Every structure is written in C-alpha cells, then in structure tokens.
Amino acid sequence: MLGQHPGELYRLKAESRAQQRPRQTHNVAPPSPQSPSVASSVLEEQPVSTGETRTAVPSLEKPSASASESEGTWGEQDVGGPVRDRMAVDDYQTIRRELSHLTQTQLEAPPKRYQAKLSRTRTSESKASESSRSQPSSESTRAEDLEAGDAGAMAEKDKEFELGGFIREGHFERRTEEGQSAKKVGVVFKNLTVKGSGSSAKTARTLPDALLGTFGPDLYHIISGLVPALRRHKAGETRTLINDFTGVVRNGEMMLVLGRPGSGCTTFLKAVANKRSEYAAVDGEVTYGGITAAEQKKHYLGEVNYNPEDDQHFPSLNVWQTLKFSLMNKTRKRHRSEIDFVIQALLRMFGISHTSKTLVGNDYVRGISGGERKRVYVAETLATKSTVVCWDNSTRGLDSSTALDFANSLRIMTDVSDRTTLVTLYQAGEDIFKLMDKVLVIDQGRMMYQGPASEAKQYFINLGFHCPDRQTTPDFLTSVTDAAQRLYRAGYELSAPKSPVEFEKVFRASDAYSKVLADVAEYESYLRDTDCQDAQQFKLSVQEQKSKTVSKKSSFTVSLWRQVLTCTAREFWLVFGDRPTLYTKVFIIVSNGLIIGSLFYNQPNNTEGTFARGGTAFSSILFLGWLQLTELMKAVSGRVVIARHKEYALCRPSAVVLARVLADFPLIIVQAVIFGVIMYFMTNLDVSVSKFFIYLLFVYITTICVTALYRMFAALSPSIDDAVRFSGTALNLLIVYTGYVITKPQLLGQKIWFGWLYYVNPVTYSFEAVLSNEFAGRIMECAPSQLVPQGPGVQPEYQGCAQSGAQVGSTSVTGEQYLSSTYDYSRSNLWRNFGVVIAFTVLYILVTVAGAELFQFVKGGGGAIIFKKGTRAHVPSGSKVADAEKGGESGDSSVSSGEPQTEKVEESSTPQIAQSDEIFTWTDVEYSVPHEGSQRKLLNRVHGYAKPGVMIALMGASGAGKTTLLNTLSQRQTMGVVSGTMLVDGRPLGKEFQRITGFVEQQDIHDGTSTIREAIEFSAILRQERHVPKEGKLAYVQEIIDILELGEIQDALVSSLGLEQRKRVTIGIELAAKPSLLFLDEPTSGLDSQSAYSIIRFLRKLSHAGHGLICTIHQPSSLLIQQFDMILALNPGGNTFYFGPVGDNGSAVNGYFSQRGVVCPPQKNIAEFILETVIKGGKREDGRRLDWNEEWRNSQENKDLQAKISDIIASRGKLPPKQIDTEYEYASPTWLQTTMLTRRMFTQHWRDPSYYYGKLFVAVLTGIFNGFTFYKLGSTVADLQNRMFTSFLILLIPPTVVNAVVPKFYANLSLWTARERPSRIYSWPAFCTASIVTEISISILSGAIYWALWYLPTGLPASAPAAGYVFLMTLLFFLFQASCGQWICAFAPSFTVISNILPFFFIMFSLFNGVMRPYAQLPIFWQAWMYHVNPSTYWIGGVVAATLPAVQQVRCAPHEAAYFNPPPDQTCAQYAAAFVARHAQRGYLVNPADTEGCGYCPYATGEEYMRTALNVRAGDKWRDCGLFAMFC
C-alpha cells in the first residue's frame, strides 16, 4: 500500500483512466513536470469532465468553508477527530519516507524508533493544516509552510529506487516500478444470476417436531453433514434473487449499491465477493482482472472480502492487538520488524491513535465507540491487504457525521491502495454519495440503474420522477423503488415505469446500459491487450508476499506454524484482556481448592483413610476439568471472527485450535499448581517429592485432555446449547466410568451393558495413575474400628482387618494389596497410563482440527419469516423476492410490511385511536450520577412541554443526554438523583404515569416466540383499564394491526421479523395501552432511508390522531425532520440550546440562528446544520466565540417558553382531577397478569423447543446409563454401595440442567426489568408464579422418564411404598433443579456473579452429603452445619431409607469379608460370636463352624449398612422428604 510518492500514484491512476474514459476522480491534480514535489503536496479540487465539480480532498491552499464543514465531526464526542484525506496523505508520505529509510539502513533500527519517528516527521504541511483548522493564518504563512514540506519531500526523492526494492520485498504491498499498486484488479460480472432455495416463509418448529426429529430428519442432517456423500440432491423450489446483472468496477473505484432491504443488495455483494455456498445456484461469470471465481476461491481466498454490517472482533483485544494480529499473519518474517510502525501509521491515518490501548469491546464489553470500531474495521481490512472489498451496511447505528468519516475511510483505502470497493449504505448522506464513482440501484433482484454516480439522479428525473428539494440523491434513488414514496413529474404519471421488471426493461433499452456494456467491453479489451498484465502482477505480488515455506497454491501468507504462534499470542492477549474473568477463575480455583481440601482434611494414614484417599484422587483429577466447561462458550462464540479470518486468509481455523492447546500449557499448569498444592498438603497425601510431581503431572495432563474433549464437542456442535448438552453428558459418563463410583472389576466383570466405556475413558487411566502413585510403598495399619474381632478375650495375634486386601490374621495392609484387591490397579502401569492419556488428548485435538476445518456452522444471515403452526405461512405480496440471507435477519427488514400504500390511502387511514388532551410539562429538570467520588451532571435545567398533536424531535450529539432525558421524563431512571418539576395538567405525576405512557425502546426488546398479534394482545389486555371488556381490547388490537399495516404477517413470530417490522411491532405494543404520551428512543436507527421515512410518517399519523410524541432521532434527513413540529436540541452535559418549532423547511430554526449571525445554506439539511453549528461554535461580529448554551438561556425564545409552561400549568391545573379508579399501578389484577404470562411462557417453551428438549435429553440419557450400568443389583456389600451410588448419580444432572435454566430465566427476567416492569405490564408476583408454573410440567415429565429408565432396571424394591416414594422424590428433585436455578439467578445482580455462585453451589451440593466422605469422617466444621443445610443430604437419605431396608440378607463376596484365625481348639463362632452380638452389633460370621480362616461380613442387612456407613435411619424417610420439599 505504502511507499510510492502520492503525486505520482495519482497521476498514473488519472492517466490510466483518461485513456479509458472521462471519469470523476477523488484524487489530487496531477503534478506538473516542473514542480513534482509541489504537486505532490498541494491538493486541489479537481474539475471533472462531466462539468460537475466534486470535492474529494480539500485544498490545503485555500481551505473553504465547505471543506471545513466536511472535516468537522459532531457525531462522536470521544473520537480522535474525523478522517481527513489531507492528513491521510500526510501520513502516507511519512510512511514512504520511513520505509525508504528502513531500506537504506537495512532494518537495523529497533521497531520502537519508528513509532516515535512517525510523530516527529510530520511535514510542515501537515502542521500548517492543523494550524489552519485552529486559527486564521495568512496566505504567506501557508506558502512558507508548504515550501518547508516540499523541501522535506525533495530530500527524499533520491531514495525512490531504494523504496521500490523495499516494497517489492513485501514489507507491506508490492508496487510496480511505475509506482502503481501491483495488486489491483477490477471486477467484471456478466449475466450474474443468483437463486435462493426454499420459500421465504415457514412454520415454527415446536417441541414435538424436535422430539420426532431426533431419530429422523435431525439425525440424517447431522450424519449427512459429517458424510457429504449421503446428502440427497433434489431439485427443490428456488427463487431468483439477482437477475442477469452485468457491469464492471475497476480498481480504484467505489460503487454504491442502493436498494430497499430485501432487494438483493447483500446477495449481490456476496456474489461479487465469491461467497456462494448459501445459495442454490449462481449463474453467470465473475472475474477479477481476468482471474476466474474458481481460481480466486482456491488460491486467492483473502484477496476478495465481504464485510457484514456488524463489527466482528474479539472484544477483549485492544485496537493495537487487533491490527497487529492481522499484520503478523500477512507479513513475511523478515519484514516483521516494521509491523508496529505500520500499525501506528494506520491508526494515525484513520484518526484513532488515542484508542490503541483501548479494548475494541462490543455491546456487552465496554470499549471504543461505535464510530471508532468502524474505523478499526476499515484499518484491519486495509492491513489484510485484500484487493476487492465489499461492505454491507457498515454504517448501521452511526450518526451521519461518523458515517461520513467511515465513508471517507473507505475512500482513502480505495485511493491509496488502488483497491476495488463496493458498498451498501442505508440513509447515506449527500456528502457520502459524492465520494462514490458508480452507483447500482436494485429492486427485487432487478437492476434499475448502473453507471456514474453523477448521472444517476438525472437518469431517473428523465424517466419522469421528481426529486423534492433537500432530499438527498441516495434517498431519491431508493425512493424510486418504493411505490408508496416515489413522486412523478407532471405528465409522467402513466408513462413512468412502475414495477421492477418495467424499470429493468427501460434501463436495458437506455444509453446508460449501453455505456455499461461498453465499459465492460473496454475493460475486457484492456485485459486482452495487456494479456491480463494486472492479474499477472497481482499473482506475482501475492506470491512474493508469502513466506518461503508456504505453498504457491495456498491462499495464506505465512506458514501454519507461524499462524499457530500468532494465534497463541492472541490467546494470551484475550486471557489477559479479560481480567475480571481471569481473576474470577483464580478465585474459584483457590476457594474451591480450600473447600474440597477441607472436606478431605488431614486424612488418617491407617486403613480408615483408604476410601477417602480415593475420593481425594478422584476430585483432584476432575475438578479442573469440570471447571474448563467455560471453554465451550469461548470456542463457540469466537466462531464468527475465526470464520472471517479464514475468509481474509489470515489464519486457518486449525491454527486457532492448535494455538489454544499451546496456550493451555502454561495457563493450565498455573491452575494445576495452585489447586494441586492446596489439595495435596491439606489432605495429607504422601509427602514425597516424586509422588507430588507425579500427582501434579496427571492433574495437569488430565485437565488438558478434558479441555480438548470439550473443544472437540464444540467443534462438532452447531450451537452452544448442543455443545453444553453433549459435553455435560460426556462429563457425567467420565465420572461414572472412572472406576471410583464403580470399581474396575465390577465394570468389566459385571456391568456388561456399558463396562466397555471404561477403556475409552481417559480419566480412568489418570485415576489409576494417581491412586497407585499415592498407595505405592504405603503400609497402612488397621484402624482400631476395623480390627476384627474386638472385645474381652480377644487376642491380638488372632485378629484380622476388615479392609479389602488384608491378609488372614494381618493387622496391616500394604497399598499394593489394597489396590490390587479393590481396584485391580498396579503402579507398574503408571507411565503406560500417561501415554494413554496423551494419546486421547492428541486424538481429541486431531478431531477438533478436522471439525474446525471441515464444518462451517456460521450462518450467512437470517432465514425466512416464521409463522406459528396452524396459519398460512406466506410472504406479503410486497416482497416476493428477498435476500436469501436476510429474510428474517434481525438487522434487516427483508420484506415489506404489506401492500404498497398510496398517499391517498394513507390520508384516508388516519387512525381512530385513543385520544388524550393531557399536557406534560417539565421545568428545571436535572439529573446527576455518581462519578469517581463525586456527582456528574448529565442534565442541566431542561425545560419543555409535550401536548397532544405535537411531535417533538429530541436531538443532540452523541453523549449530549438525549436518551438520558427521555428516561428521566418517562420516570425510568433507576439510579442517580433527579430534580426538577414534572407535571401532567399542572398536577404531580401519579403512580399510574408509567402505565399510561408508552416508551418505545431503541433495542426492540420482545419475547421472540410470540406472534405479532399475540404480543400486541398481551399488551392491550394487561395495560388497558380494567373496566374495558376483553372484546373491546381485542377489537382495538385489530385496529392497531391495520394501522401498522401488519395484517398479512400478524401470525409471524417476532424473532423472525426484519428491523422495520419489529420497530412497528414495538410501537404497536405501546399503542395497545392507549397511552396519553409516547416516548420513542431512536426509532429510525439502523433502518434504510425509506423504512425510516415510513416509521416517521406513521408517527406523524399518530400525532394527527391526538397523541403527543417525544422522539430522539440520530440521522434525520431533510424529509424526516420536516415531519416534526418542534425540536429540543441538547449539547453535551444536558444543556438546552434550542427548543422551538421547526418551521417550513426549517425556517424557524434558521431564523433563530441567523439572528446570531449563522445562516443555513439553502440546500443544507437543517438538522445537520444546527448540530454542526453548535459543535463547531460560531463567532460574533466582534470575534468572540458564541456560547450557544448561554445564548439560549438569555434568549427571548427561552423566556417565552417558560412563560408558556407557566400558563399551561395554571390553566390546566383548574381542570377536575382524574377518576380515582384509573390510579392503579397495574391496570389488570394479579390473577389476570399471572394467567396471561403463564400462557405466554408455555408458548415460548413450545415454540423454542431447545429448552424442554434439553431437559428431556438429559433425563433420558442419564436415566439409561444409570439404570443399565447398575442393572439388577444384588446383595453383596459392593451392591449395597452401588445402591447408594445409583441414587447419588442423580446429582450429576443439575450442572447441565441448571446451566440451561439460568440463561432462559435470565432472558425473561431481563425482558421484564428492561421493558415490562417499567411499563407496569405485570408485577413480580405474576412473573415469579408464571416462571415456576411453567417449570412444573416439564419437571414432572422429565422426572417420570428418568425414574422409569433408572429405577426399574436397577432392581431396586418394586413394592408400591418404596417405588412410589422414590418416584415422588425424583419428581421433587427435578422441580428442585429448576427452582434453585431460578432463585440463584433472581438473587444475583449479574451473570458474573452467577458464574461465581454456581461452582460453589455444585461443589457444596454434591460433596457435603455423606457419600464422598462418610458423615463420621467429615471435619467437625462441615459436619456441624453444612451437612444439615445441604438439600442433597435429605434426598439421598430419603431414597436410601426407602430402598436399602429391602435387602434383608447381605451376601459378602469372598474379597469383601475380613479374615482371621481363631485360637486353637475354638471355632469361629466360639471365638467371635460375642464380638458380633455385643461389640459390633452388625454383620455376621461367614463360616461360624470353621476352625480357621474365619470370615466376618461387616453387614448382615441393608439397614445396618445404611445406619452405620451413611448415618441414615429408615424412620427418617418422610422427614427427609418434607425437608427436601421445603428446598423446592
């Protein structure tokens, strides 16, 4: 990009295009041969051959007012200034000189030098330009400065040859010897036709569909996705999205693509960018300087890019890191030393140097502003060195000034690097349009016009259309495609084309189309004559930019290993960029390490601690792995960015996978050391250096292995819900089949159903290694309580030990004996196990790599409009053709809201809706919030009023306090201090004020599963006065739907609607309440110009019907602002600088400012004028700067306003007050609120089946594995333990289920707190009741399924009392899972707090119930309280008390009995009967008549085991049931 003299670059571009045809240029005048350096420094306005003068780069020689205005910024208060072509070229020359110096010195200087040098080597020309912006300067001063700049430029002229060599080596991008970009290709599209598959409407998928599809269509789609050969290829319904487009966009040109949402703009851009996978067919030809689309896709992937409207970045990276990552993957190793210098140059070029160390951020992570993020997007694209770039509505959400800065950035990028740029912009201003070379107008996939931007307006005027005064050219061109908004010139009403087909036919017969064909033919002739020289140079440049180790056929610049290293660095940037999450994770590890360590604190070294040491080893190797479930969210949420980086050819997805593994090595070792040290020494494991490090090693590699397993599921799962479901189930299987819950001999010898899972479970090998490592070489004395027999007359030499592995007559047990007898483990397998875990890890990583490369789950856009079942799914007639990827995109309105309405119809459709004569006044309103220990004032003495029939536009720069004032007036502030007087008809606001006023949120927050009619009915029924009958409310809803022109799609789900439609629904929901006053926050933000006008026109209709409206507005065109009656304009700090009428064509506003010496130009948008004027300030005749805040405070208009407010208060205060029955805080009774909300929530779960489906999935899968793993349990001691464990395993379900409950409840809670509680639709008792009731049915169903699949196969008691009790407890448990997730979410103020609470909850819930550590062995601290307040204690206790007494006779297996020899001449009974009867009081002698090898079984009945080992008594089961029910 950088390094060539700009004057020469622009001259060559101008000469090249002059040979082809006259065209408008945005570059500077060509330098004269006599003074090349002066020509390169002085940038002038260039007259174009068409006769129209266009300003692209403002002149440094004569800075005019218009130039100054175009460079000012008023939209963003926190940006570093506007993007200026002049400054960009200054920095461009600076880079050129710096890179030349780098070549001369052979890159010996350190990179930091470049950063400092950039700021020092700014030319005097640049300094002069900065001075000219801040203060008046004389002509001679400017001349001297320019000469100084020229001297610097001439001093570098002799080094041009060195610079050429430097660029050719690929430091940034290669240039030819003539100074042109070597990577320049134009785009030719011939007969381009794109077809989409399927209909643009479909019915909603419900819970039965999801259940039936599990083993049918869904399973087929999953398998065919893995095996493409199994896919069925059948000819289905298709629709034409783009119809036979032909044209050319040359390098260095910008084409603006205009059309209403759904017209095909996005489809066209994607087709040009070679993104074709989501379409049914793409016919025709698209070439890039002679390179075919197939060749581009295969070998030059990153050279043609499509950029969607949303900024796709990692929010935890700062701006510097974001750009550095791109450059490191696009720069050869030998040239990496100047990357930092180039980054700084890019930041300066786009005016964002001050943001370099600031997080990029997003909607949830605070970072740079929206305008700055757009500039980062452009800079990143420039850094990727792509040649053809398509931008899709990238100014969405930006104010007009920031949008102009963005367009200027694109112009700079196109000019400086000779790129080919295509862009779609909604609500594009005239200044943006002037930056374009060509324009393409599309309607329903038909080409209505293509050609020079300067000729487009006249073309449509000649067809018979009229462009009103002050309407921008883009708005005019787009309005022609809308039958409701196009205007005809007199006499052309019948002859002008009407339909898209007619427009296309007229255009194809016009001279404009002939010029397009001639332009294409001329460019193709140029390619043939030059033998595609541009393409050859392009290919050569791409090859020279690559590292030597990269294949010539690869689209990537650096090798896979280099990509992995760069991605690894980014992983560390991401970790340390999100400090709160990092600190939270460390806190969780430390705190839970202390908790688990205290559970197994100071385990005895005798045989009493054997089982507990197994629990310690089990917890050690699994806890960190369980904690790594958070990696799922990172792996899935980052897909969009990773997919974009693949398309940019920055890095392969496999490189990201491998980089995350590399980053895990140091990160997980820190976690393992912290947790391992705490656990090892608190639990009194064997203090041996070798054993300690082996323990840490296996904790470490197991965590890495389990993390790799999670990422594998993430790579193979379409959504985060699927990934969590599969990973949670896999984790449960890892736990069950480790060999701890069920030992290895049992799994392999008895559990024939799923015992084989032991071998494919990597955790089993780690568990064997850690446990055998701990017990190796250990000799454990028998605990006194385990000596058999005991009591009077017992001789020590004739005692045995009731411990597995003990030898006959021995009172000690070696670790090897215990391991061999109990687990069939051996320490000799230690390093074999290490190798197996490594092998599993490698396997998971390889599958993840394959999945990342082969599967693409990132959707290209939205889908069809979704209708509820039982209705006719159809597309409104106004939009039979739509963008396939934008059919229901949240950010786009892909279909018309209904039939085009003529002005005559609109006038006749004035709504007959609720009217009000109340007048709302506010005086001296102030609002302050805490800020850095003091109060920061956001509103300062704001006055005003709103009355029926008056539409008020609330305007101001970003940060001026528009939304703050709107929230304050509507009584929606939840923090800070509000002061001032707000009255309705001269009386204080009543408690019903929020209910009887409407507030239209900017974000359009809705329950996405409701239909349009259901959403509006819900609002009407609950918000209209309670004395109004339901039939009347529903009739009013029908009227609202008709007014909103939503009748054809009234049964469509809100989530599938486009932006304009959803905005209409939001307005309809508020209108349904019959509000006396309507507040609207940015109702046109993100809409195209026609949709914005449609919304404002509709609001105008409401105003005529008697509503008062206060509306903040961001990008008002001249036509939009004329729809308002009054303007309330704020400056930053919440200071009013104007409140008054708009006037005809802004005459009233212009009158106010003209009295103070500032006049709006005739064609200037009055809204932009007042904001730009105030931001830039003004001067009095005496030269003093105007303070517009003070001007307003001292103006006669302000005095008149305050007098009018006083008159309103006095006159309206005399009216009789409202009836008392209207002063309810909630219009409807609580019972009606509850029933309506319950119905809506049931519908929500029915139409969004993933939640209920997930619960059923977990219940079925866990029930099957639990039931058939413990199939037909017997009556051995091991079976007693298994009866306890099979009950215990239900505790593995909550982590999966609760993690599904929390986001669902949180989403509903957010909807209530953000919109429905402030509007007083329903109260918190109704919300809580409905949330609980909707969980009951699915909890009962999933609990019953789990019980049937688990209880019956295990062989637990089939008697009605036992089975019925366990069934009841199971249902209660599933209810408990839902309720505990809800109350945790309800009490937590944020998701961060929830993420901190859940690990503690699950640890406490699962471990402190007497199973993992028997009650008698619990530390006294936990035994005293935690054991008793843990709900799982009572669930396990109750189920065990109901099932274990059924085992009337325990049959010890041979290895389960304790063996000892009696004294000579005594039988076993004679020697030990007294011990069994009086001392032990449990168990029995296996062979009482024998005289040697006496066997003692520690338990004779299940009740004995229950009482002694579990601290559970049969009589407590109903007590436990009641206590557990209380937790539900």
PDB file of N, CA and C in Angstrom, residues 326-372:
ATOM      1  N   SER A 326      -3.580  -9.103  12.520  1.00  0.00           N
ATOM      2  CA  SER A 326      -3.775  -9.151  11.072  1.00  0.00           C
ATOM      3  C   SER A 326      -2.455  -8.994  10.335  1.00  0.00           C
ATOM      4  N   LEU A 327      -1.656  -8.038  10.768  1.00  0.00           N
ATOM      5  CA  LEU A 327      -0.394  -7.786  10.070  1.00  0.00           C
ATOM      6  C   LEU A 327       0.604  -8.917  10.269  1.00  0.00           C
ATOM      7  N   MET A 328       0.623  -9.522  11.440  1.00  0.00           N
ATOM      8  CA  MET A 328       1.569 -10.614  11.675  1.00  0.00           C
ATOM      9  C   MET A 328       1.262 -11.818  10.781  1.00  0.00           C
ATOM     10  N   ASN A 329      -0.008 -11.996  10.450  1.00  0.00           N
ATOM     11  CA  ASN A 329      -0.379 -13.095   9.566  1.00  0.00           C
ATOM     12  C   ASN A 329      -0.328 -12.714   8.091  1.00  0.00           C
ATOM     13  N   LYS A 330      -0.013 -11.463   7.807  1.00  0.00           N
ATOM     14  CA  LYS A 330       0.081 -11.016   6.422  1.00  0.00           C
ATOM     15  C   LYS A 330       1.455 -10.444   6.098  1.00  0.00           C
ATOM     16  N   THR A 331       2.438 -10.727   6.945  1.00  0.00           N
ATOM     17  CA  THR A 331       3.774 -10.169   6.753  1.00  0.00           C
ATOM     18  C   THR A 331       4.812 -11.266   6.867  1.00  0.00           C
ATOM     19  N   ARG A 332       5.712 -11.302   5.918  1.00  0.00           N
ATOM     20  CA  ARG A 332       6.787 -12.281   5.964  1.00  0.00           C
ATOM     21  C   ARG A 332       7.686 -12.031   7.168  1.00  0.00           C
ATOM     22  N   LYS A 333       8.373 -13.062   7.584  1.00  0.00           N
ATOM     23  CA  LYS A 333       9.161 -12.992   8.815  1.00  0.00           C
ATOM     24  C   LYS A 333      10.221 -11.902   8.765  1.00  0.00           C
ATOM     25  N   ARG A 334      10.876 -11.754   7.629  1.00  0.00           N
ATOM     26  CA  ARG A 334      11.979 -10.803   7.550  1.00  0.00           C
ATOM     27  C   ARG A 334      11.517  -9.359   7.613  1.00  0.00           C
ATOM     28  N   HIS A 335      10.219  -9.137   7.423  1.00  0.00           N
ATOM     29  CA  HIS A 335       9.706  -7.766   7.428  1.00  0.00           C
ATOM     30  C   HIS A 335       8.868  -7.459   8.661  1.00  0.00           C
ATOM     31  N   ARG A 336       8.904  -8.337   9.657  1.00  0.00           N
ATOM     32  CA  ARG A 336       8.039  -8.146  10.818  1.00  0.00           C
ATOM     33  C   ARG A 336       8.512  -7.009  11.714  1.00  0.00           C
ATOM     34  N   SER A 337       9.728  -6.545  11.510  1.00  0.00           N
ATOM     35  CA  SER A 337      10.260  -5.515  12.400  1.00  0.00           C
ATOM     36  C   SER A 337       9.535  -4.187  12.259  1.00  0.00           C
ATOM     37  N   GLU A 338       8.917  -3.932  11.095  1.00  0.00           N
ATOM     38  CA  GLU A 338       8.233  -2.654  10.935  1.00  0.00           C
ATOM     39  C   GLU A 338       6.733  -2.755  11.143  1.00  0.00           C
ATOM     40  N   ILE A 339       6.240  -3.863  11.675  1.00  0.00           N
ATOM     41  CA  ILE A 339       4.798  -4.009  11.872  1.00  0.00           C
ATOM     42  C   ILE A 339       4.251  -2.936  12.815  1.00  0.00           C
ATOM     43  N   ASP A 340       4.931  -2.710  13.926  1.00  0.00           N
ATOM     44  CA  ASP A 340       4.445  -1.718  14.879  1.00  0.00           C
ATOM     45  C   ASP A 340       4.387  -0.334  14.255  1.00  0.00           C
ATOM     46  N   PHE A 341       5.362  -0.025  13.415  1.00  0.00           N
ATOM     47  CA  PHE A 341       5.366   1.270  12.743  1.00  0.00           C
ATOM     48  C   PHE A 341       4.164   1.400  11.807  1.00  0.00           C
ATOM     49  N   VAL A 342       3.877   0.352  11.068  1.00  0.00           N
ATOM     50  CA  VAL A 342       2.750   0.386  10.131  1.00  0.00           C
ATOM     51  C   VAL A 342       1.424   0.489  10.893  1.00  0.00           C
ATOM     52  N   ILE A 343       1.338  -0.193  12.039  1.00  0.00           N
ATOM     53  CA  ILE A 343       0.117  -0.088  12.853  1.00  0.00           C
ATOM     54  C   ILE A 343      -0.106   1.352  13.271  1.00  0.00           C
ATOM     55  N   GLN A 344       0.957   1.987  13.741  1.00  0.00           N
ATOM     56  CA  GLN A 344       0.801   3.372  14.184  1.00  0.00           C
ATOM     57  C   GLN A 344       0.420   4.264  13.013  1.00  0.00           C
ATOM     58  N   ALA A 345       0.972   3.968  11.853  1.00  0.00           N
ATOM     59  CA  ALA A 345       0.621   4.746  10.675  1.00  0.00           C
ATOM     60  C   ALA A 345      -0.853   4.581  10.331  1.00  0.00           C
ATOM     61  N   LEU A 346      -1.362   3.356  10.412  1.00  0.00           N
ATOM     62  CA  LEU A 346      -2.779   3.123  10.136  1.00  0.00           C
ATOM     63  C   LEU A 346      -3.663   3.837  11.151  1.00  0.00           C
ATOM     64  N   LEU A 347      -3.270   3.788  12.403  1.00  0.00           N
ATOM     65  CA  LEU A 347      -4.058   4.460  13.435  1.00  0.00           C
ATOM     66  C   LEU A 347      -4.111   5.960  13.181  1.00  0.00           C
ATOM     67  N   ARG A 348      -2.999   6.526  12.783  1.00  0.00           N
ATOM     68  CA  ARG A 348      -2.974   7.959  12.504  1.00  0.00           C
ATOM     69  C   ARG A 348      -3.783   8.273  11.246  1.00  0.00           C
ATOM     70  N   MET A 349      -3.696   7.400  10.273  1.00  0.00           N
ATOM     71  CA  MET A 349      -4.418   7.639   9.027  1.00  0.00           C
ATOM     72  C   MET A 349      -5.915   7.710   9.264  1.00  0.00           C
ATOM     73  N   PHE A 350      -6.432   6.904  10.186  1.00  0.00           N
ATOM     74  CA  PHE A 350      -7.862   6.866  10.433  1.00  0.00           C
ATOM     75  C   PHE A 350      -8.264   7.607  11.703  1.00  0.00           C
ATOM     76  N   GLY A 351      -7.356   8.374  12.263  1.00  0.00           N
ATOM     77  CA  GLY A 351      -7.701   9.244  13.379  1.00  0.00           C
ATOM     78  C   GLY A 351      -8.061   8.528  14.658  1.00  0.00           C
ATOM     79  N   ILE A 352      -7.426   7.368  14.935  1.00  0.00           N
ATOM     80  CA  ILE A 352      -7.772   6.605  16.141  1.00  0.00           C
ATOM     81  C   ILE A 352      -6.523   6.243  16.941  1.00  0.00           C
ATOM     82  N   SER A 353      -5.485   7.066  16.845  1.00  0.00           N
ATOM     83  CA  SER A 353      -4.254   6.763  17.580  1.00  0.00           C
ATOM     84  C   SER A 353      -4.500   6.691  19.077  1.00  0.00           C
ATOM     85  N   HIS A 354      -5.406   7.515  19.573  1.00  0.00           N
ATOM     86  CA  HIS A 354      -5.650   7.566  21.012  1.00  0.00           C
ATOM     87  C   HIS A 354      -6.323   6.307  21.540  1.00  0.00           C
ATOM     88  N   THR A 355      -6.807   5.442  20.651  1.00  0.00           N
ATOM     89  CA  THR A 355      -7.515   4.236  21.085  1.00  0.00           C
ATOM     90  C   THR A 355      -6.636   2.994  21.073  1.00  0.00           C
ATOM     91  N   SER A 356      -5.354   3.145  20.793  1.00  0.00           N
ATOM     92  CA  SER A 356      -4.519   1.977  20.522  1.00  0.00           C
ATOM     93  C   SER A 356      -4.518   0.970  21.666  1.00  0.00           C
ATOM     94  N   LYS A 357      -4.576   1.425  22.898  1.00  0.00           N
ATOM     95  CA  LYS A 357      -4.537   0.516  24.038  1.00  0.00           C
ATOM     96  C   LYS A 357      -5.899   0.320  24.681  1.00  0.00           C
ATOM     97  N   THR A 358      -6.947   0.722  23.984  1.00  0.00           N
ATOM     98  CA  THR A 358      -8.306   0.576  24.492  1.00  0.00           C
ATOM     99  C   THR A 358      -8.931  -0.678  23.902  1.00  0.00           C
ATOM    100  N   LEU A 359      -9.717  -1.397  24.703  1.00  0.00           N
ATOM    101  CA  LEU A 359     -10.381  -2.592  24.215  1.00  0.00           C
ATOM    102  C   LEU A 359     -11.322  -2.241  23.064  1.00  0.00           C
ATOM    103  N   VAL A 360     -11.413  -3.142  22.098  1.00  0.00           N
ATOM    104  CA  VAL A 360     -12.347  -2.937  20.993  1.00  0.00           C
ATOM    105  C   VAL A 360     -13.777  -2.966  21.523  1.00  0.00           C
ATOM    106  N   GLY A 361     -14.084  -3.945  22.378  1.00  0.00           N
ATOM    107  CA  GLY A 361     -15.393  -4.003  23.017  1.00  0.00           C
ATOM    108  C   GLY A 361     -16.496  -4.437  22.075  1.00  0.00           C
ATOM    109  N   ASN A 362     -17.705  -4.515  22.619  1.00  0.00           N
ATOM    110  CA  ASN A 362     -18.911  -4.817  21.849  1.00  0.00           C
ATOM    111  C   ASN A 362     -20.110  -4.328  22.652  1.00  0.00           C
ATOM    112  N   ASP A 363     -21.290  -4.892  22.383  1.00  0.00           N
ATOM    113  CA  ASP A 363     -22.482  -4.435  23.093  1.00  0.00           C
ATOM    114  C   ASP A 363     -22.440  -4.754  24.577  1.00  0.00           C
ATOM    115  N   TYR A 364     -21.597  -5.698  24.996  1.00  0.00           N
ATOM    116  CA  TYR A 364     -21.566  -6.135  26.394  1.00  0.00           C
ATOM    117  C   TYR A 364     -20.245  -5.805  27.090  1.00  0.00           C
ATOM    118  N   VAL A 365     -19.199  -5.623  26.307  1.00  0.00           N
ATOM    119  CA  VAL A 365     -17.888  -5.284  26.861  1.00  0.00           C
ATOM    120  C   VAL A 365     -17.583  -3.843  26.498  1.00  0.00           C
ATOM    121  N   ARG A 366     -17.318  -3.040  27.492  1.00  0.00           N
ATOM    122  CA  ARG A 366     -17.081  -1.622  27.242  1.00  0.00           C
ATOM    123  C   ARG A 366     -15.749  -1.436  26.524  1.00  0.00           C
ATOM    124  N   GLY A 367     -15.772  -0.642  25.469  1.00  0.00           N
ATOM    125  CA  GLY A 367     -14.566  -0.397  24.684  1.00  0.00           C
ATOM    126  C   GLY A 367     -14.677   0.915  23.936  1.00  0.00           C
ATOM    127  N   ILE A 368     -14.102   0.939  22.747  1.00  0.00           N
ATOM    128  CA  ILE A 368     -14.127   2.157  21.945  1.00  0.00           C
ATOM    129  C   ILE A 368     -15.540   2.412  21.434  1.00  0.00           C
ATOM    130  N   SER A 369     -15.774   3.612  20.915  1.00  0.00           N
ATOM    131  CA  SER A 369     -17.101   3.974  20.444  1.00  0.00           C
ATOM    132  C   SER A 369     -17.432   3.253  19.146  1.00  0.00           C
ATOM    133  N   GLY A 370     -18.694   3.334  18.748  1.00  0.00           N
ATOM    134  CA  GLY A 370     -19.123   2.674  17.527  1.00  0.00           C
ATOM    135  C   GLY A 370     -18.415   3.198  16.294  1.00  0.00           C
ATOM    136  N   GLY A 371     -18.248   4.513  16.234  1.00  0.00           N
ATOM    137  CA  GLY A 371     -17.547   5.084  15.087  1.00  0.00           C
ATOM    138  C   GLY A 371     -16.095   4.664  15.029  1.00  0.00           C
ATOM    139  N   GLU A 372     -15.451   4.629  16.176  1.00  0.00           N
ATOM    140  CA  GLU A 372     -14.056   4.180  16.205  1.00  0.00           C
ATOM    141  C   GLU A 372     -13.947   2.709  15.836  1.00  0.00           C
TER     142      GLU A 372
END
